[in-house]
XYZ file of C-alpha atoms in Angstrom:
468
model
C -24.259 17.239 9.448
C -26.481 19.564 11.827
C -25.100 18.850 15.444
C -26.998 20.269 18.336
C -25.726 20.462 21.931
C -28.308 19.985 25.396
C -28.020 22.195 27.897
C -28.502 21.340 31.833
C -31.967 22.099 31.676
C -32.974 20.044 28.664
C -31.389 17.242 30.079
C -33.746 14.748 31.802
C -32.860 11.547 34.004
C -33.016 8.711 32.003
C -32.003 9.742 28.655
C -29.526 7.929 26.781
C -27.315 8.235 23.909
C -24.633 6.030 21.542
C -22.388 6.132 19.175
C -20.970 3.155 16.457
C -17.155 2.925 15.499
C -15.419 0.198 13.653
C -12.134 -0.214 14.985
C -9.045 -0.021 12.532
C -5.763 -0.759 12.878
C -4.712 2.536 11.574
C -6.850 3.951 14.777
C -4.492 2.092 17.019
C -1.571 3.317 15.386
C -2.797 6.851 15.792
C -3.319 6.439 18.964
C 0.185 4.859 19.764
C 1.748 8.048 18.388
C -0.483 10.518 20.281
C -0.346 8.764 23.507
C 3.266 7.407 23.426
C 2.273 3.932 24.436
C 3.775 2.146 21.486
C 2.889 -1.612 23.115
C 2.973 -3.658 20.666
C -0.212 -5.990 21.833
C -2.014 -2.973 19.971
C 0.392 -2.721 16.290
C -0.680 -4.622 13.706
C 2.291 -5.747 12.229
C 3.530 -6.549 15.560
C 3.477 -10.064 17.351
C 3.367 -8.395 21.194
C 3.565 -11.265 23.373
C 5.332 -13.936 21.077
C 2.927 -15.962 20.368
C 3.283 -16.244 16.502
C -0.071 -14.047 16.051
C -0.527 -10.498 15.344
C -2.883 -9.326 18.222
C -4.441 -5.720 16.747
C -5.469 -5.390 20.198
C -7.769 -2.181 20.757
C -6.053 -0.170 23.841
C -8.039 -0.013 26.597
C -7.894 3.904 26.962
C -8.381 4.050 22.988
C -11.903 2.354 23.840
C -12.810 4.594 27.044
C -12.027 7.575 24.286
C -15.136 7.220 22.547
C -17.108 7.704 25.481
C -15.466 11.025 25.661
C -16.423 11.249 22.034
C -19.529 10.721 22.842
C -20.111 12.661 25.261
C -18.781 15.714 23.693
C -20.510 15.147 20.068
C -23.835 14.275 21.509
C -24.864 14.005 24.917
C -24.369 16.709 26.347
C -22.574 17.812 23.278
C -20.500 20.236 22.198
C -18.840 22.879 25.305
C -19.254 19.667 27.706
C -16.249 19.396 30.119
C -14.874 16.359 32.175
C -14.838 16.347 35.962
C -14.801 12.713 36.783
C -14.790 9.196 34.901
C -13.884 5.994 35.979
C -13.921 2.711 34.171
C -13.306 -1.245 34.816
C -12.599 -3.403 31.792
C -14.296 -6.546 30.872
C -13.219 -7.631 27.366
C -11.164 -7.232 24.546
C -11.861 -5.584 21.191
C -9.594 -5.842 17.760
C -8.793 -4.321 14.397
C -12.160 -5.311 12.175
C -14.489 -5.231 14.865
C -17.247 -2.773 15.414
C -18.361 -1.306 18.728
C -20.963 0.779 20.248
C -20.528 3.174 23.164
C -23.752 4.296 25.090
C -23.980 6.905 28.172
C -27.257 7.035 30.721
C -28.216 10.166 32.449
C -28.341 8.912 36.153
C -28.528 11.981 38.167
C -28.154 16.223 37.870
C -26.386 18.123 40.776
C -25.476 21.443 41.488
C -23.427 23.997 38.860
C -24.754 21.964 35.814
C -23.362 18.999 37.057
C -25.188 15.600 35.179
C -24.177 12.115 36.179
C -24.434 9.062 33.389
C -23.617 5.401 33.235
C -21.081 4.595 30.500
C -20.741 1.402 28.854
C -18.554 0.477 25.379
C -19.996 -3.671 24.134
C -18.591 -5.574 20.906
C -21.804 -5.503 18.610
C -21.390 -8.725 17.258
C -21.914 -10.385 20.175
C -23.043 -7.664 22.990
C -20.012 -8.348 25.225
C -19.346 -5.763 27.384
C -15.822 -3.959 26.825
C -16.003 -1.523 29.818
C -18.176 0.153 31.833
C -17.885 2.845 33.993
C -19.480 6.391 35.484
C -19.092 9.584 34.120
C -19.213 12.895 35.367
C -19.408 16.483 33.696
C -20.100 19.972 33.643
C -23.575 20.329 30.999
C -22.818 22.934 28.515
C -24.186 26.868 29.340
C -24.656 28.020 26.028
C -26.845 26.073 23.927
C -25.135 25.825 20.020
C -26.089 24.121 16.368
C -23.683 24.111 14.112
C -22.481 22.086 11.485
C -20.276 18.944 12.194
C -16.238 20.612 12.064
C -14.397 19.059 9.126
C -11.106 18.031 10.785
C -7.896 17.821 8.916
C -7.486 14.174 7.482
C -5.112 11.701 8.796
C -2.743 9.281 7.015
C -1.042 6.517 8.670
C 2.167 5.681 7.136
C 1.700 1.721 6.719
C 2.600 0.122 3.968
C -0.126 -2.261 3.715
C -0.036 -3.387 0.516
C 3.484 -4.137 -0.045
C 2.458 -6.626 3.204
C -0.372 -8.135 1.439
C 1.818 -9.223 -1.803
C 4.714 -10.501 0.487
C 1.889 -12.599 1.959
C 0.672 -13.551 -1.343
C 3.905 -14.659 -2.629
C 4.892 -16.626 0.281
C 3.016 -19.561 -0.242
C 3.585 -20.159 -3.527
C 7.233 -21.420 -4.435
C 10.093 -20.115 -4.363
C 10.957 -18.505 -7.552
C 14.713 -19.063 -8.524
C 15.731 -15.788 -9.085
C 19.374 -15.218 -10.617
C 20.786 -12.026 -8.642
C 23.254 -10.192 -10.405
C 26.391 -8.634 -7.954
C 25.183 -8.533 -5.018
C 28.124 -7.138 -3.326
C 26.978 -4.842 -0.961
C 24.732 -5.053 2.037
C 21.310 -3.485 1.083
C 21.171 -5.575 -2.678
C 22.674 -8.802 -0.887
C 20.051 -8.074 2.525
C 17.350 -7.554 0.242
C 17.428 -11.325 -1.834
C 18.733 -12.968 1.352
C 15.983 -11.252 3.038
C 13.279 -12.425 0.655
C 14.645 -16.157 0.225
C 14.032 -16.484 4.474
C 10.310 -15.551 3.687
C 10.498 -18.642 0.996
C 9.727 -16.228 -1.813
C 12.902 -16.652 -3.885
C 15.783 -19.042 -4.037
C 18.426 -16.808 -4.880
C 21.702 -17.701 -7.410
C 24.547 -15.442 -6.349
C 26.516 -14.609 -9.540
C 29.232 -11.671 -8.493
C 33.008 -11.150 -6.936
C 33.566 -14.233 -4.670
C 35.323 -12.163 -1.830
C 33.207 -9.154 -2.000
C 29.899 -10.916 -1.731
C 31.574 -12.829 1.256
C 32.274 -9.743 3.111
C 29.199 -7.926 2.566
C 27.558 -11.082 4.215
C 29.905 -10.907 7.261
C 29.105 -7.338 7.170
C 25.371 -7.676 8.319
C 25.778 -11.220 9.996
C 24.148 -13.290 7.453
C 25.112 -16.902 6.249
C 25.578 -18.098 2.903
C 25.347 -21.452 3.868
C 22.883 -23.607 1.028
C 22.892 -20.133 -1.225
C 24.744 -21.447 -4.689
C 27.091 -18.640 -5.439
C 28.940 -18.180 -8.815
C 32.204 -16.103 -8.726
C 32.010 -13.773 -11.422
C 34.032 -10.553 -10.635
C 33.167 -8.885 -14.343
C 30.079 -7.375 -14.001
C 29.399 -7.837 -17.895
C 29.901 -11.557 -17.723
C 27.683 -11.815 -14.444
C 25.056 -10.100 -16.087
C 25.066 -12.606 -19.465
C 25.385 -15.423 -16.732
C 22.828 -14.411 -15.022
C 20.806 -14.286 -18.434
C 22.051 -17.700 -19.569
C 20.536 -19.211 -16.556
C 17.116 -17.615 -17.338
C 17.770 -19.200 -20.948
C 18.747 -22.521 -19.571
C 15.506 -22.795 -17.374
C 17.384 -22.715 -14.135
C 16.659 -18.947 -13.251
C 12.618 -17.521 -13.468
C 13.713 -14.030 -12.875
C 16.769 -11.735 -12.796
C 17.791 -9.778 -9.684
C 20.002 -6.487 -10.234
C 22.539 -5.798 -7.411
C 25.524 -3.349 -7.101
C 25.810 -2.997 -10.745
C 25.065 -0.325 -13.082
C 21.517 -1.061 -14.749
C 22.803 -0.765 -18.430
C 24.645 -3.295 -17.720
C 22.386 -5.891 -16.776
C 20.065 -4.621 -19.258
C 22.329 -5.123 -22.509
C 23.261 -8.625 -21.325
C 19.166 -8.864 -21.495
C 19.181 -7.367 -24.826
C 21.652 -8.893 -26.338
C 20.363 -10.608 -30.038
C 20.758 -14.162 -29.971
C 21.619 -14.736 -25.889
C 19.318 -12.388 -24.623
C 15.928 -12.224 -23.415
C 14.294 -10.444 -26.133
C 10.581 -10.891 -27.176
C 7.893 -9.454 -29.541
C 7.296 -6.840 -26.452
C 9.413 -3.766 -25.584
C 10.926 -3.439 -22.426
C 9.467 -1.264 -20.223
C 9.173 -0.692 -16.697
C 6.914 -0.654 -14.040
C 6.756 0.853 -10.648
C 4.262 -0.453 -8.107
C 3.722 2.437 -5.338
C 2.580 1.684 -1.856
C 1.131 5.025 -1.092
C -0.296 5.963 2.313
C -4.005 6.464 2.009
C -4.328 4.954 -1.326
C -6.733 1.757 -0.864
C -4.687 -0.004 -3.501
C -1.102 -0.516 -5.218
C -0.928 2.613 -7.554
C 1.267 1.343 -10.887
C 3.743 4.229 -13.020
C 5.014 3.500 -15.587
C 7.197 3.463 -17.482
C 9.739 5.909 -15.371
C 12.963 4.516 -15.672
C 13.613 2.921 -19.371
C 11.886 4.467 -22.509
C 12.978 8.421 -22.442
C 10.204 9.514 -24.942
C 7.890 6.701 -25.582
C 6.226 6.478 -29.401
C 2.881 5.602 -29.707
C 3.640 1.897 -30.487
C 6.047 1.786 -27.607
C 3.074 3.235 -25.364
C 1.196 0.179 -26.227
C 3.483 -1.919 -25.183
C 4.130 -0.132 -21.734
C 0.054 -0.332 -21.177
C -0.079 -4.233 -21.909
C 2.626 -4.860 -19.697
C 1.784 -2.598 -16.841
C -2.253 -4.617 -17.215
C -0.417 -7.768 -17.129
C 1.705 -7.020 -13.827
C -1.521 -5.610 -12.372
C -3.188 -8.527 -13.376
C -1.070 -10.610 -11.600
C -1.460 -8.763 -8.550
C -5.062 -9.814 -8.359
C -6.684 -6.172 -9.862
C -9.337 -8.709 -12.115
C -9.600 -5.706 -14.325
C -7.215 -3.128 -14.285
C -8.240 0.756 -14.399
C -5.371 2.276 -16.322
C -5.550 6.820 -16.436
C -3.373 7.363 -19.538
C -1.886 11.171 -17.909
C -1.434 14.772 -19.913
C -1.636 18.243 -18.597
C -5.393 18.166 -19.731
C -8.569 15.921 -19.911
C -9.006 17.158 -23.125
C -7.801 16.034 -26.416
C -5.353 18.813 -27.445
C -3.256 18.707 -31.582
C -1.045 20.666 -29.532
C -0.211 18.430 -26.674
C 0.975 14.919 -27.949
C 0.367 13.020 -24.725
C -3.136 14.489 -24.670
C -3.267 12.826 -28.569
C -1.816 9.380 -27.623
C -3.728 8.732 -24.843
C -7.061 8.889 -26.608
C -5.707 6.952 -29.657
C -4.439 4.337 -26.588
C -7.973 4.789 -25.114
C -9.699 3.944 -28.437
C -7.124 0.732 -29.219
C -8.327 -0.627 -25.582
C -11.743 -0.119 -26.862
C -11.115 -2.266 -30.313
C -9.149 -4.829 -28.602
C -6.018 -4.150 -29.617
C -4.557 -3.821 -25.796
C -6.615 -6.149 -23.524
C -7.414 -7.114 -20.121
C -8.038 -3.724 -18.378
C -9.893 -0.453 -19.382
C -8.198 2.169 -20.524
C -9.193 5.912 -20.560
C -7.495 9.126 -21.621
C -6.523 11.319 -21.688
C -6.741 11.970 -17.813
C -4.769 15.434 -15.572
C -3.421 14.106 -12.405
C -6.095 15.042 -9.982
C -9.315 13.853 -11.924
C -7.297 9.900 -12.349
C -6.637 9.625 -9.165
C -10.077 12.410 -7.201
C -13.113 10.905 -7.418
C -14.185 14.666 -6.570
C -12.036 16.277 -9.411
C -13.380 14.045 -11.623
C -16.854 14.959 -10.539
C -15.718 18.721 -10.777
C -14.765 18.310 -14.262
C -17.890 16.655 -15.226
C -15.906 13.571 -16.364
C -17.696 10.352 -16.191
C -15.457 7.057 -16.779
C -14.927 4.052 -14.859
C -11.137 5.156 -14.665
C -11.317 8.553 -13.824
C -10.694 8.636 -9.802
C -10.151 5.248 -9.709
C -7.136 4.655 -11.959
C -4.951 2.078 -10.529
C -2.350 2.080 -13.307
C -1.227 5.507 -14.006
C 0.823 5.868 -17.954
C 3.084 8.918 -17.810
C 4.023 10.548 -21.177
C 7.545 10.142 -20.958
C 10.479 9.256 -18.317
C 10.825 12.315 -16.673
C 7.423 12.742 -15.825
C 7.589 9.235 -14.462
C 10.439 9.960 -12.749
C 9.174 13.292 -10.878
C 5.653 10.894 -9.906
C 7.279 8.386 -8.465
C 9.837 10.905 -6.668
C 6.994 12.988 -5.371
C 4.864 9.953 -4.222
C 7.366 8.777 -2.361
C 9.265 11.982 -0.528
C 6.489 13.875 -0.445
C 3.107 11.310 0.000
C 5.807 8.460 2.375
C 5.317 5.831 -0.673
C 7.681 3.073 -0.968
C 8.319 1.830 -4.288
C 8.799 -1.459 -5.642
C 9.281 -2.152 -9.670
C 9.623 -4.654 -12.258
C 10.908 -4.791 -15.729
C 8.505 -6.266 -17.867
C 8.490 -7.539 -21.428
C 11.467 -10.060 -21.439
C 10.982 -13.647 -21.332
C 11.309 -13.238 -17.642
C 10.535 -10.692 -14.641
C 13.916 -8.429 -13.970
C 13.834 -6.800 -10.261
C 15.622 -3.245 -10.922
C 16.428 -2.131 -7.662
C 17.698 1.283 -6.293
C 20.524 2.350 -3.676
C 17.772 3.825 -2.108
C 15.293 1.046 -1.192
C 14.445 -0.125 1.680
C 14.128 -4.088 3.351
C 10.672 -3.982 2.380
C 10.887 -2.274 -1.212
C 13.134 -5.027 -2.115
C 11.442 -7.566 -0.479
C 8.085 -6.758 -2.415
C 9.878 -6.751 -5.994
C 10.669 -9.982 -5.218
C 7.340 -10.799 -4.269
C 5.832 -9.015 -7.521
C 8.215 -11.101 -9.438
C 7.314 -14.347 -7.958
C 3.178 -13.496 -8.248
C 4.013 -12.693 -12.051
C 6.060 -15.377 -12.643
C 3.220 -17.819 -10.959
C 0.493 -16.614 -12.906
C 2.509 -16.926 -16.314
C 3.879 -20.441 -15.373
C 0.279 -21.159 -14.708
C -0.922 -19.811 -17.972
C 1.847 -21.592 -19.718
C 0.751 -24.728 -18.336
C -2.475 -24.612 -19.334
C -1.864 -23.709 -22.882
C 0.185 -27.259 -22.908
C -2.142 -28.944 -21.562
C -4.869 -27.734 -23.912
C -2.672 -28.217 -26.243
C-alpha cells in the first residue's frame, strides 16, 4: 500500500480523517505486556471483577492509541510528532467489536503546529468511546512510500484447547478409568477435569500413595471411587475390565509406564482390541494457527506400513471429526511434493491420497504427498504451484514414521509455545496417554477430546440401534 504524508502547508482547516479496527482479544493481551498493566477487566480468560463473566474489556489507553495511529499513518502522516493530547472517556468497547477513530483539523499555529478534534465511536451503534484534542508538530519533509511490513506478532493463548474444554463441559461426564495416579500432575490433571464435569474419574492405583499425592496439592477425594491396586499390571487390566464391563468409557494413564497400560489394552481375549490398529494422535494448540493442528501417529507405530497408515488416517479423521472439523483436511508429509520410487513416504502418501479418493478411507480429504511448508503455507503452496484443497490448509498432518512425529510435535511445542494434548485411538474406547511433561490444561483437554469422541460415538451407536 502507497502511503503519503501532508505537510503543514497542504493541510487545510476542516479536513478530516479515520481509521477502522476490530478489536481482538489478542490486541489486549499485547497491549498488557507492552504497557505492564496486566488488569484483568481487559484478559480474556480472566473474570476481573468477579462477576462470573469474562469482561474482554478494551483499555482505555489501548483505544486513545489508535488515534495516535492515526495520526501518524494518515493525517498528518508519517514524521508527525506529539506535543499535546488529552482525552475524556465515554463508553466501553470489547473483544469482537469494531471501532472507528476520526481526527478534525481545527486550527494551524506557529512552527507547523495543527490542532484537530479526536474522537474513537463503537460502529455498531455510533456511541462515542472518547473524545478528546490533539496537538502536533505537521511533518517538514513531505514522503510516499510503501506501507512498512512490521514483524508479525503471536500471542501465546491457547485458544483452542479452551474451546474443546467448553465443548465437553456440557455434555456428561464421561467415566473415565485412570490408571495410577500417584503423583500430583496425573492425579491434578483427572481431578482437575472431573471439577469442570468433564469426567468422573475411577481411581485404580496404590491406596496410600494416591492418598498422599492428594494431601500433597490439597485436594479431596471425597465421592472419587478409588480401587487399591498397588501392581501396576493388574491396575492396568482393571482398568481395562471396567471399559469391558461398561462401567469405564475411556482409560486414563497416570504414573505408569505406557507399555504397560497398553499390553493390558492389547491383551487377546481381555483386551480392547478391534479390527483397527492402534495408533495415536496428538492434537496441537499452536499459537497463530486458527485451528487444532492433528500429528499423528508420534508415539506408537515406529515405522508404519502402508496398511497401518490407513488405519492412522481413519482414526486421526474420526478424532477430528469429533472435534467439529465437518470435513477434515489431512497433508499426508515427505521431504517432497513430488512422488519420488526413491522416497517411500513420498510413495505412500499418494497411494493414501488415491484410497481417499476411491473410498476406501472416508470422511475427510486426503492429499499427498505434501513438504512441511506447502501443508501448512498457503503462500508455499502457491510458490510451488500446488493447487489442492489441503495444501496450506491441512488440519491433520500424517508423519512417515515415529520419529518424525516425535521431532513435530517437539518442535511445535518448544519452539512455536504449542501445548499438546493426545489420544489413543482404535480400541473399543478413547485412552488419554499423558506425559510428565504436561501441563493443567494439556491434561485437561485430553480429557475433553476423550469425552467429545466418546459423545459422538455413543451418539452414533445409538442411532444405529435405533435404526436398527
Amino acid at each position: 500500500m502507497i502511503c503519503e504524508n501532508r505537510v503543514w502547508d497542504e493541510i487545510e482547516i476542516g479536513e478530516t480523517a479515520e481509521l477502522r479496527r476490530l478489536c481482538t482479544a489478542d490486541d489486549f493481551y499485547v497491549f498488557a505486556t507492552v504497557s505492564g498493566n496486566h488488569n484483568p477487566m481487559h484478559l480474556a480468560d480472566e473474570d476481573g471483577d468477579g462477576d462470573g463473566v469474562k469482561e474482554a474489556i478494551a483499555p482505555a489507553m489501548w483505544i486513545g492509541s489508535l488515534v495516535s495511529a492515526l495520526l501518524g499513518n494518515i493525517m498528518p502522516g508519517a514524521g508527525t510528532l506529539y506535543r499535546a493530547q488529552n482525552f475524556r472517556f465515554h463508553a466501553r468497547a470489547r473483544a469482537g467489536e469494531e471501532v472507528r477513530a476520526r481526527v478534525k483539523v481545527t486550527g494551524k499555529g506557529p512552527d507547523g503546529e495543527i490542532t484537530l478534534d479526536t474522537c474513537v465511536e463503537r460502529i455498531s451503534d455510533g456511541a462515542k468511546l472518547c473524545t478528546g484534542e490533539a496537538v502536533v508538530e505537521a511533518p517538514k519533509t513531505k514522503m510516499r512510500f510503501e506501507a512498512h511490513e512490521l514483524p508479525g506478532l503471536i500471542v501465546r493463548r491457547h485458544v483452542h484447547f479452551e474451546r474443546l474444554v467448553e465443548l465437553a463441559q456440557p455434555l456428561p461426564p464421561i467415566p473415565m478409568a485412570v490408571v495410577a495416579p500417584e503423583e500430583p500432575n496425573s492425579l491434578g490433571g483427572a481431578l482437575l477435569a472431573a471439577e469442570h464435569t468433564i469426567i468422573t474419574p475411577i481411581l485404580i492405583g496404590d491406596r496410600r500413595k494416591i492418598e498422599l499425592a492428594a494431601s500433597e496439592i490439597g485436594r479431596s477425594l471425597e465421592g472419587i471411587e478409588l480401587l487399591d491396586e498397588p501392581d501396576h499390571a493388574a491396575a492396568s487390566r482393571a482398568g481395562v475390565a471396567l471399559v469391558r464391563a461398561g462401567r469405564a468409557g475411556a482409560l486414563m494413564k497416570g504414573h505408569l509406564h505406557t507399555d504397560e497400560l497398553l499390553r493390558a489394552v492389547l491383551a487377546k481375549d481381555t483386551g480392547l482390541r478391534t479390527a483397527r490398529r492402534l495408533t495415536h494422535v496428538f492434537v496441537m494448540d499452536v499459537p497463530g494457527v486458527a485451528h487444532p493442528l492433528l500429528v499423528t501417529d508420534a508415539a506408537i507405530n515406529i515405522a508404519p506400513d502402508l496398511k497401518t497408515k490407513v488405519d492412522i488416517v481413519q482414526n486421526a479423521i474420526d478424532l477430528a471429526i469429533s472435534l467439529g472439523m465437518a470435513e477434515p483436511k489431512v497433508g499426508v508429509l515427505s521431504a517432497v511434493e513430488t512422488v519420488n520410487p526413491d522416497i517411500p513416504s513420498s510413495v505412500d502418501a499418494a497411494l493414501l491420497s488415491k484410497m481417499c479418493e476411491r473410498g476406501q478411507i472416508t470422511g475427510g480429504i486426503v492429499d499427498g504427498p505434501l513438504a512441511m511448508d506447502n501443508a501448512v503455507s498457503i503462500a508455499a503452496a502457491r510458490t510451488k504451484g500446488i493447487d489442492s484443497p489441503v495444501a496450506g490448509h491441512a488440519e491433520v498432518l500424517v508423519v512417515p514414521n515415529l520419529d518424525a512425529g516425535n521431532m513435530l510435535a517437539k518442535q511445535l511445542t518448544y519452539l512455536a509455545g504449542a501445548e499438546g494434548a493426545g489420544l489413543v485411538m482404535g480400541a473399543r474406547a478413547p485412552i488419554v496417554l499423558t506425559s510428565r511433561a504436561d501441563g493443567d490444561m494439556a491434561r485437561m483437554a485430553s480429557c475433553a477430546i476423550a469425552a467429545l469422541h466418546w459423545a459422538r460415538v455413543e451418539g452414533l451407536d445409538a442411532m444405529k440401534a435405533a435404526a436398527q
